[in-house]
PDB file of C-alpha atoms and ligand atoms in Angstrom:
ATOM      1  CA  UNK A   1    -133.384 -97.051  74.778  1.00  0.00           C
ATOM      2  CA  UNK A   2    -134.000 -95.635  78.402  1.00  0.00           C
ATOM      3  CA  UNK A   3    -135.219 -97.960  81.121  1.00  0.00           C
ATOM      4  CA  UNK A   4    -138.789 -96.983  80.571  1.00  0.00           C
ATOM      5  CA  UNK A   5    -139.044 -97.325  77.087  1.00  0.00           C
ATOM      6  CA  UNK A   6    -140.553-100.515  75.491  1.00  0.00           C
ATOM      7  CA  UNK A   7    -140.001-101.872  72.063  1.00  0.00           C
ATOM      8  CA  UNK A   8    -143.037-103.401  70.515  1.00  0.00           C
ATOM      9  CA  UNK A   9    -141.970-106.749  68.191  1.00  0.00           C
ATOM     10  CA  UNK A  10    -143.997-109.420  66.493  1.00  0.00           C
ATOM     11  CA  UNK A  11    -142.936-113.194  66.731  1.00  0.00           C
ATOM     12  CA  UNK A  12    -142.312-115.189  63.814  1.00  0.00           C
ATOM     13  CA  UNK A  13    -146.283-116.170  63.720  1.00  0.00           C
ATOM     14  CA  UNK A  14    -147.435-112.484  64.191  1.00  0.00           C
ATOM     15  CA  UNK A  15    -148.070-112.382  68.280  1.00  0.00           C
ATOM     16  CA  UNK A  16    -146.908-109.218  69.516  1.00  0.00           C
ATOM     17  CA  UNK A  17    -144.480-109.338  72.420  1.00  0.00           C
ATOM     18  CA  UNK A  18    -142.749-106.419  74.156  1.00  0.00           C
ATOM     19  CA  UNK A  19    -138.901-105.794  75.277  1.00  0.00           C
ATOM     20  CA  UNK A  20    -137.887-103.515  77.799  1.00  0.00           C
ATOM     21  CA  UNK A  21    -135.489-103.097  80.451  1.00  0.00           C
ATOM     22  CA  UNK A  22    -136.158-104.825  83.559  1.00  0.00           C
ATOM     23  CA  UNK A  23    -137.107-102.714  86.508  1.00  0.00           C
ATOM     24  CA  UNK A  24    -137.399-104.013  90.320  1.00  0.00           C
ATOM     25  CA  UNK A  25    -141.199-104.358  90.339  1.00  0.00           C
ATOM     26  CA  UNK A  26    -140.456-107.075  87.315  1.00  0.00           C
ATOM     27  CA  UNK A  27    -138.464-109.394  89.036  1.00  0.00           C
ATOM     28  CA  UNK A  28    -140.961-111.488  90.395  1.00  0.00           C
ATOM     29  CA  UNK A  29    -142.073-112.215  86.861  1.00  0.00           C
ATOM     30  CA  UNK A  30    -138.877-112.867  85.874  1.00  0.00           C
ATOM     31  CA  UNK A  31    -138.476-115.555  88.626  1.00  0.00           C
ATOM     32  CA  UNK A  32    -141.837-116.872  87.554  1.00  0.00           C
ATOM     33  CA  UNK A  33    -140.052-117.758  84.231  1.00  0.00           C
ATOM     34  CA  UNK A  34    -137.235-119.411  85.856  1.00  0.00           C
ATOM     35  CA  UNK A  35    -139.365-121.282  88.219  1.00  0.00           C
ATOM     36  CA  UNK A  36    -140.850-123.134  85.586  1.00  0.00           C
ATOM     37  CA  UNK A  37    -137.813-123.098  82.942  1.00  0.00           C
ATOM     38  CA  UNK A  38    -137.084-126.270  81.079  1.00  0.00           C
ATOM     39  CA  UNK A  39    -134.441-127.927  80.701  1.00  0.00           C
ATOM     40  CA  UNK A  40    -132.720-127.016  83.826  1.00  0.00           C
ATOM     41  CA  UNK A  41    -129.853-126.242  83.547  1.00  0.00           C
ATOM     42  CA  UNK A  42    -130.150-125.580  79.350  1.00  0.00           C
ATOM     43  CA  UNK A  43    -126.926-124.656  78.978  1.00  0.00           C
ATOM     44  CA  UNK A  44    -123.340-124.486  80.645  1.00  0.00           C
ATOM     45  CA  UNK A  45    -124.889-124.979  84.388  1.00  0.00           C
ATOM     46  CA  UNK A  46    -127.582-122.130  83.739  1.00  0.00           C
ATOM     47  CA  UNK A  47    -130.231-121.356  85.069  1.00  0.00           C
ATOM     48  CA  UNK A  48    -129.131-123.112  88.220  1.00  0.00           C
ATOM     49  CA  UNK A  49    -131.423-126.156  88.779  1.00  0.00           C
ATOM     50  CA  UNK A  50    -131.478-125.632  92.576  1.00  0.00           C
ATOM     51  CA  UNK A  51    -134.319-122.920  93.329  1.00  0.00           C
ATOM     52  CA  UNK A  52    -132.382-121.082  96.164  1.00  0.00           C
ATOM     53  CA  UNK A  53    -129.247-120.756  93.771  1.00  0.00           C
ATOM     54  CA  UNK A  54    -131.349-119.945  90.762  1.00  0.00           C
ATOM     55  CA  UNK A  55    -132.892-116.996  92.979  1.00  0.00           C
ATOM     56  CA  UNK A  56    -129.327-115.691  93.864  1.00  0.00           C
ATOM     57  CA  UNK A  57    -127.947-116.010  90.288  1.00  0.00           C
ATOM     58  CA  UNK A  58    -130.965-113.850  89.003  1.00  0.00           C
ATOM     59  CA  UNK A  59    -130.843-111.659  91.770  1.00  0.00           C
ATOM     60  CA  UNK A  60    -127.151-110.792  91.150  1.00  0.00           C
ATOM     61  CA  UNK A  61    -127.695-110.505  87.378  1.00  0.00           C
ATOM     62  CA  UNK A  62    -130.362-107.905  87.898  1.00  0.00           C
ATOM     63  CA  UNK A  63    -128.286-106.053  90.448  1.00  0.00           C
ATOM     64  CA  UNK A  64    -125.247-105.678  88.325  1.00  0.00           C
ATOM     65  CA  UNK A  65    -125.997-106.234  84.688  1.00  0.00           C
ATOM     66  CA  UNK A  66    -128.421-104.563  81.955  1.00  0.00           C
ATOM     67  CA  UNK A  67    -131.340-107.033  82.026  1.00  0.00           C
ATOM     68  CA  UNK A  68    -133.836-106.732  78.906  1.00  0.00           C
ATOM     69  CA  UNK A  69    -137.041-108.750  79.217  1.00  0.00           C
ATOM     70  CA  UNK A  70    -139.381-110.074  76.714  1.00  0.00           C
ATOM     71  CA  UNK A  71    -143.037-109.990  77.779  1.00  0.00           C
ATOM     72  CA  UNK A  72    -146.234-111.546  76.188  1.00  0.00           C
ATOM     73  CA  UNK A  73    -148.913-109.546  78.056  1.00  0.00           C
ATOM     74  CA  UNK A  74    -148.120-109.798  81.830  1.00  0.00           C
ATOM     75  CA  UNK A  75    -145.633-113.098  81.566  1.00  0.00           C
ATOM     76  CA  UNK A  76    -141.782-112.871  80.933  1.00  0.00           C
ATOM     77  CA  UNK A  77    -140.956-115.149  78.126  1.00  0.00           C
ATOM     78  CA  UNK A  78    -137.356-114.375  77.650  1.00  0.00           C
ATOM     79  CA  UNK A  79    -134.509-112.495  79.590  1.00  0.00           C
ATOM     80  CA  UNK A  80    -131.222-111.334  77.898  1.00  0.00           C
ATOM     81  CA  UNK A  81    -128.429-109.671  80.330  1.00  0.00           C
ATOM     82  CA  UNK A  82    -125.340-108.012  79.306  1.00  0.00           C
ATOM     83  CA  UNK A  83    -122.871-108.038  82.165  1.00  0.00           C
ATOM     84  CA  UNK A  84    -120.447-105.172  82.031  1.00  0.00           C
ATOM     85  CA  UNK A  85    -116.964-105.337  82.243  1.00  0.00           C
ATOM     86  CA  UNK A  86    -115.210-102.482  84.631  1.00  0.00           C
ATOM     87  CA  UNK A  87    -114.258-100.085  82.236  1.00  0.00           C
ATOM     88  CA  UNK A  88    -117.789-100.554  80.738  1.00  0.00           C
ATOM     89  CA  UNK A  89    -116.507-101.130  77.275  1.00  0.00           C
ATOM     90  CA  UNK A  90    -117.176-104.597  76.471  1.00  0.00           C
ATOM     91  CA  UNK A  91    -119.888-106.856  78.338  1.00  0.00           C
ATOM     92  CA  UNK A  92    -120.688-110.743  78.341  1.00  0.00           C
ATOM     93  CA  UNK A  93    -124.108-111.585  76.761  1.00  0.00           C
ATOM     94  CA  UNK A  94    -126.641-114.221  78.225  1.00  0.00           C
ATOM     95  CA  UNK A  95    -130.069-115.123  76.809  1.00  0.00           C
ATOM     96  CA  UNK A  96    -132.820-117.472  77.706  1.00  0.00           C
ATOM     97  CA  UNK A  97    -136.200-117.813  76.347  1.00  0.00           C
ATOM     98  CA  UNK A  98    -138.947-119.766  77.762  1.00  0.00           C
ATOM     99  CA  UNK A  99    -139.415-123.306  76.249  1.00  0.00           C
ATOM    100  CA  UNK A 100    -143.298-122.962  75.032  1.00  0.00           C
ATOM    101  CA  UNK A 101    -141.923-119.622  73.045  1.00  0.00           C
ATOM    102  CA  UNK A 102    -138.550-120.715  71.380  1.00  0.00           C
ATOM    103  CA  UNK A 103    -137.722-120.837  67.569  1.00  0.00           C
ATOM    104  CA  UNK A 104    -140.510-117.661  67.169  1.00  0.00           C
ATOM    105  CA  UNK A 105    -137.624-115.401  66.542  1.00  0.00           C
ATOM    106  CA  UNK A 106    -137.797-114.065  70.207  1.00  0.00           C
ATOM    107  CA  UNK A 107    -134.365-114.630  70.884  1.00  0.00           C
ATOM    108  CA  UNK A 108    -132.981-113.093  67.956  1.00  0.00           C
ATOM    109  CA  UNK A 109    -134.899-110.327  68.503  1.00  0.00           C
ATOM    110  CA  UNK A 110    -133.820-109.965  72.017  1.00  0.00           C
ATOM    111  CA  UNK A 111    -130.087-110.260  71.026  1.00  0.00           C
ATOM    112  CA  UNK A 112    -130.334-107.831  68.366  1.00  0.00           C
ATOM    113  CA  UNK A 113    -132.273-105.129  70.925  1.00  0.00           C
ATOM    114  CA  UNK A 114    -129.576-105.811  73.253  1.00  0.00           C
ATOM    115  CA  UNK A 115    -126.536-105.190  71.121  1.00  0.00           C
ATOM    116  CA  UNK A 116    -128.517-101.790  69.968  1.00  0.00           C
ATOM    117  CA  UNK A 117    -128.673-101.126  73.699  1.00  0.00           C
ATOM    118  CA  UNK A 118    -124.896-101.748  74.284  1.00  0.00           C
ATOM    119  CA  UNK A 119    -123.785 -99.747  71.081  1.00  0.00           C
ATOM    120  CA  UNK A 120    -126.017 -96.714  72.515  1.00  0.00           C
ATOM    121  CA  UNK A 121    -124.059 -97.194  75.806  1.00  0.00           C
ATOM    122  CA  UNK A 122    -120.649 -96.658  73.645  1.00  0.00           C
ATOM    123  CA  UNK A 123    -119.440-100.396  74.261  1.00  0.00           C
ATOM    124  CA  UNK A 124    -116.895-101.634  71.680  1.00  0.00           C
ATOM    125  CA  UNK A 125    -117.892-105.024  72.009  1.00  0.00           C
ATOM    126  CA  UNK A 126    -119.773-107.844  73.215  1.00  0.00           C
ATOM    127  CA  UNK A 127    -118.811-111.777  73.966  1.00  0.00           C
ATOM    128  CA  UNK A 128    -120.343-114.736  75.019  1.00  0.00           C
ATOM    129  CA  UNK A 129    -119.331-118.174  75.922  1.00  0.00           C
ATOM    130  CA  UNK A 130    -121.288-120.990  74.032  1.00  0.00           C
ATOM    131  CA  UNK A 131    -121.135-124.592  74.547  1.00  0.00           C
ATOM    132  CA  UNK A 132    -120.161-126.335  71.525  1.00  0.00           C
ATOM    133  CA  UNK A 133    -123.175-128.685  71.502  1.00  0.00           C
ATOM    134  CA  UNK A 134    -125.491-125.576  71.636  1.00  0.00           C
ATOM    135  CA  UNK A 135    -126.111-125.616  67.871  1.00  0.00           C
ATOM    136  CA  UNK A 136    -129.287-123.355  68.188  1.00  0.00           C
ATOM    137  CA  UNK A 137    -127.520-120.731  70.270  1.00  0.00           C
ATOM    138  CA  UNK A 138    -124.432-120.794  68.154  1.00  0.00           C
ATOM    139  CA  UNK A 139    -126.385-120.107  64.846  1.00  0.00           C
ATOM    140  CA  UNK A 140    -128.554-117.219  66.434  1.00  0.00           C
ATOM    141  CA  UNK A 141    -125.057-115.632  67.608  1.00  0.00           C
ATOM    142  CA  UNK A 142    -123.574-116.348  64.153  1.00  0.00           C
ATOM    143  CA  UNK A 143    -126.638-114.919  62.209  1.00  0.00           C
ATOM    144  CA  UNK A 144    -126.368-111.520  64.378  1.00  0.00           C
ATOM    145  CA  UNK A 145    -122.896-110.973  63.824  1.00  0.00           C
ATOM    146  CA  UNK A 146    -121.076-112.745  66.669  1.00  0.00           C
ATOM    147  CA  UNK A 147    -117.932-114.231  65.282  1.00  0.00           C
ATOM    148  CA  UNK A 148    -115.768-117.255  66.947  1.00  0.00           C
ATOM    149  CA  UNK A 149    -112.689-116.062  68.763  1.00  0.00           C
ATOM    150  CA  UNK A 150    -111.703-118.922  71.339  1.00  0.00           C
ATOM    151  CA  UNK A 151    -112.548-122.398  71.847  1.00  0.00           C
ATOM    152  CA  UNK A 152    -111.615-125.493  74.109  1.00  0.00           C
ATOM    153  CA  UNK A 153    -113.161-128.943  74.184  1.00  0.00           C
ATOM    154  CA  UNK A 154    -116.343-127.622  75.738  1.00  0.00           C
ATOM    155  CA  UNK A 155    -117.302-124.293  74.636  1.00  0.00           C
ATOM    156  CA  UNK A 156    -116.460-121.418  72.112  1.00  0.00           C
ATOM    157  CA  UNK A 157    -115.909-117.709  73.225  1.00  0.00           C
ATOM    158  CA  UNK A 158    -117.865-115.440  70.297  1.00  0.00           C
ATOM    159  CA  UNK A 159    -117.293-111.895  69.905  1.00  0.00           C
ATOM    160  CA  UNK A 160    -119.058-108.826  68.394  1.00  0.00           C
ATOM    161  CA  UNK A 161    -117.089-105.622  67.423  1.00  0.00           C
ATOM    162  CA  UNK A 162    -119.657-102.473  67.748  1.00  0.00           C
TER     163      UNK A 162
HETATM  164  C1  LIG B   1    -130.940-120.250  72.466  1.00  0.00           C
HETATM  165  C2  LIG B   1    -132.048-119.451  72.723  1.00  0.00           C
HETATM  166  C3  LIG B   1    -132.190-118.486  73.715  1.00  0.00           C
HETATM  167  C4  LIG B   1    -132.756-119.165  71.534  1.00  0.00           C
HETATM  168  O1  LIG B   1    -134.190-118.468  71.455  1.00  0.00           O
HETATM  169  P1  LIG B   1    -135.129-118.968  70.233  1.00  0.00           P
HETATM  170  O2  LIG B   1    -135.965-117.745  70.581  1.00  0.00           O
HETATM  171  O3  LIG B   1    -135.732-119.969  70.427  1.00  0.00           O
HETATM  172  O4  LIG B   1    -134.607-118.255  69.320  1.00  0.00           O
HETATM  173  P2  LIG B   1    -134.822-117.781  67.652  1.00  0.00           P
HETATM  174  O5  LIG B   1    -136.442-118.463  67.545  1.00  0.00           O
HETATM  175  O6  LIG B   1    -134.672-116.674  67.391  1.00  0.00           O
HETATM  176  O7  LIG B   1    -133.999-118.636  66.692  1.00  0.00           O
HETATM  177  C5  LIG B   1    -133.682-120.072  66.720  1.00  0.00           C
HETATM  178  C6  LIG B   1    -132.975-120.446  65.661  1.00  0.00           C
HETATM  179  O8  LIG B   1    -132.623-122.076  65.856  1.00  0.00           O
HETATM  180  C7  LIG B   1    -133.483-122.960  64.904  1.00  0.00           C
HETATM  181  N1  LIG B   1    -133.484-124.168  65.451  1.00  0.00           N
HETATM  182  C8  LIG B   1    -134.383-124.408  66.113  1.00  0.00           C
HETATM  183  N2  LIG B   1    -134.374-125.836  66.598  1.00  0.00           N
HETATM  184  C9  LIG B   1    -133.417-126.003  65.598  1.00  0.00           C
HETATM  185  C10 LIG B   1    -132.339-127.500  65.853  1.00  0.00           C
HETATM  186  N3  LIG B   1    -133.248-128.633  66.281  1.00  0.00           N
HETATM  187  N4  LIG B   1    -131.563-127.418  64.929  1.00  0.00           N
HETATM  188  C11 LIG B   1    -130.847-126.394  64.298  1.00  0.00           C
HETATM  189  N5  LIG B   1    -131.653-125.086  64.345  1.00  0.00           N
HETATM  190  C12 LIG B   1    -132.645-125.237  64.813  1.00  0.00           C
HETATM  191  C13 LIG B   1    -134.309-121.944  64.692  1.00  0.00           C
HETATM  192  O9  LIG B   1    -135.196-122.416  63.101  1.00  0.00           O
HETATM  193  C14 LIG B   1    -134.052-120.751  64.379  1.00  0.00           C
HETATM  194  O10 LIG B   1    -133.171-120.455  63.345  1.00  0.00           O
HETATM  195  P3  LIG B   1    -133.697-119.558  62.142  1.00  0.00           P
HETATM  196  O11 LIG B   1    -134.270-118.145  62.559  1.00  0.00           O
HETATM  197  O12 LIG B   1    -132.600-119.461  61.165  1.00  0.00           O
HETATM  198  O13 LIG B   1    -135.224-120.419  61.529  1.00  0.00           O
HETATM  199  C15 LIG B   1    -133.002-120.603  73.297  1.00  0.00           C
HETATM  200  O14 LIG B   1    -133.260-121.866  72.822  1.00  0.00           O
HETATM  201  C16 LIG B   1    -133.112-120.949  74.866  1.00  0.00           C
HETATM  202  O15 LIG B   1    -133.191-120.181  75.726  1.00  0.00           O
HETATM  203  N6  LIG B   1    -132.266-122.037  75.041  1.00  0.00           N
HETATM  204  C17 LIG B   1    -131.891-122.482  76.436  1.00  0.00           C
HETATM  205  C18 LIG B   1    -130.956-121.874  77.117  1.00  0.00           C
HETATM  206  C19 LIG B   1    -129.724-121.085  76.183  1.00  0.00           C
HETATM  207  O16 LIG B   1    -129.071-122.357  75.575  1.00  0.00           O
HETATM  208  N7  LIG B   1    -129.059-120.174  76.194  1.00  0.00           N
HETATM  209  C20 LIG B   1    -127.960-119.816  75.335  1.00  0.00           C
HETATM  210  C21 LIG B   1    -126.882-119.837  76.122  1.00  0.00           C
HETATM  211  S1  LIG B   1    -126.299-118.934  77.601  1.00  0.00           S
END
């Protein structure tokens, strides 16, 4: 998938949405999603509830990570990011779907597309941390092939080998 490519998808009730890499002009639409995102934070302090901190966090992700956006029309409805490690052999995964579009399969599709992108870039693995209370995210990650590899009292680390 090149940055200009888009992938056409359908959600669980048949509505179309598109997934493509985030480019600089998309940033304001991404922030439109985070401005109204609920709950804030949703998980592990993210997205940051304070607007300035949220802007800095999203800017840093867009500058340093691989970012995929799910769109319905001109609206960003989901964001997945892969934060590359220094050797670019592995990356940390985070994902956020707008509250009005959850449980429609969009998070699962966005995760699968991000993993395919990581594979195409020759990543050897993708990892993430998830709060032990975030049952929905944990189920999604397991469904696409992540496995638990570490845990403490608050969160679990999961990894998928590519
Ligand atoms: C986690 C998140 C990205 C999932 O996105 P999504 O688009 O809703 O995900 P999907 O619709 O693909 O899958 C959600 C799954 O959880 C299930 N689910 C929904 N509500 C549930 C509940 N209360 N209990 C158990 N399972 C539930 C859905 O049925 C679905 O499973 P299925 O595909 O087997 O039916 C989204 O909920 C989100 O943005 N949450 C807030 C941020 C977050 O927690 N991010 C992850 C940590 S960084």
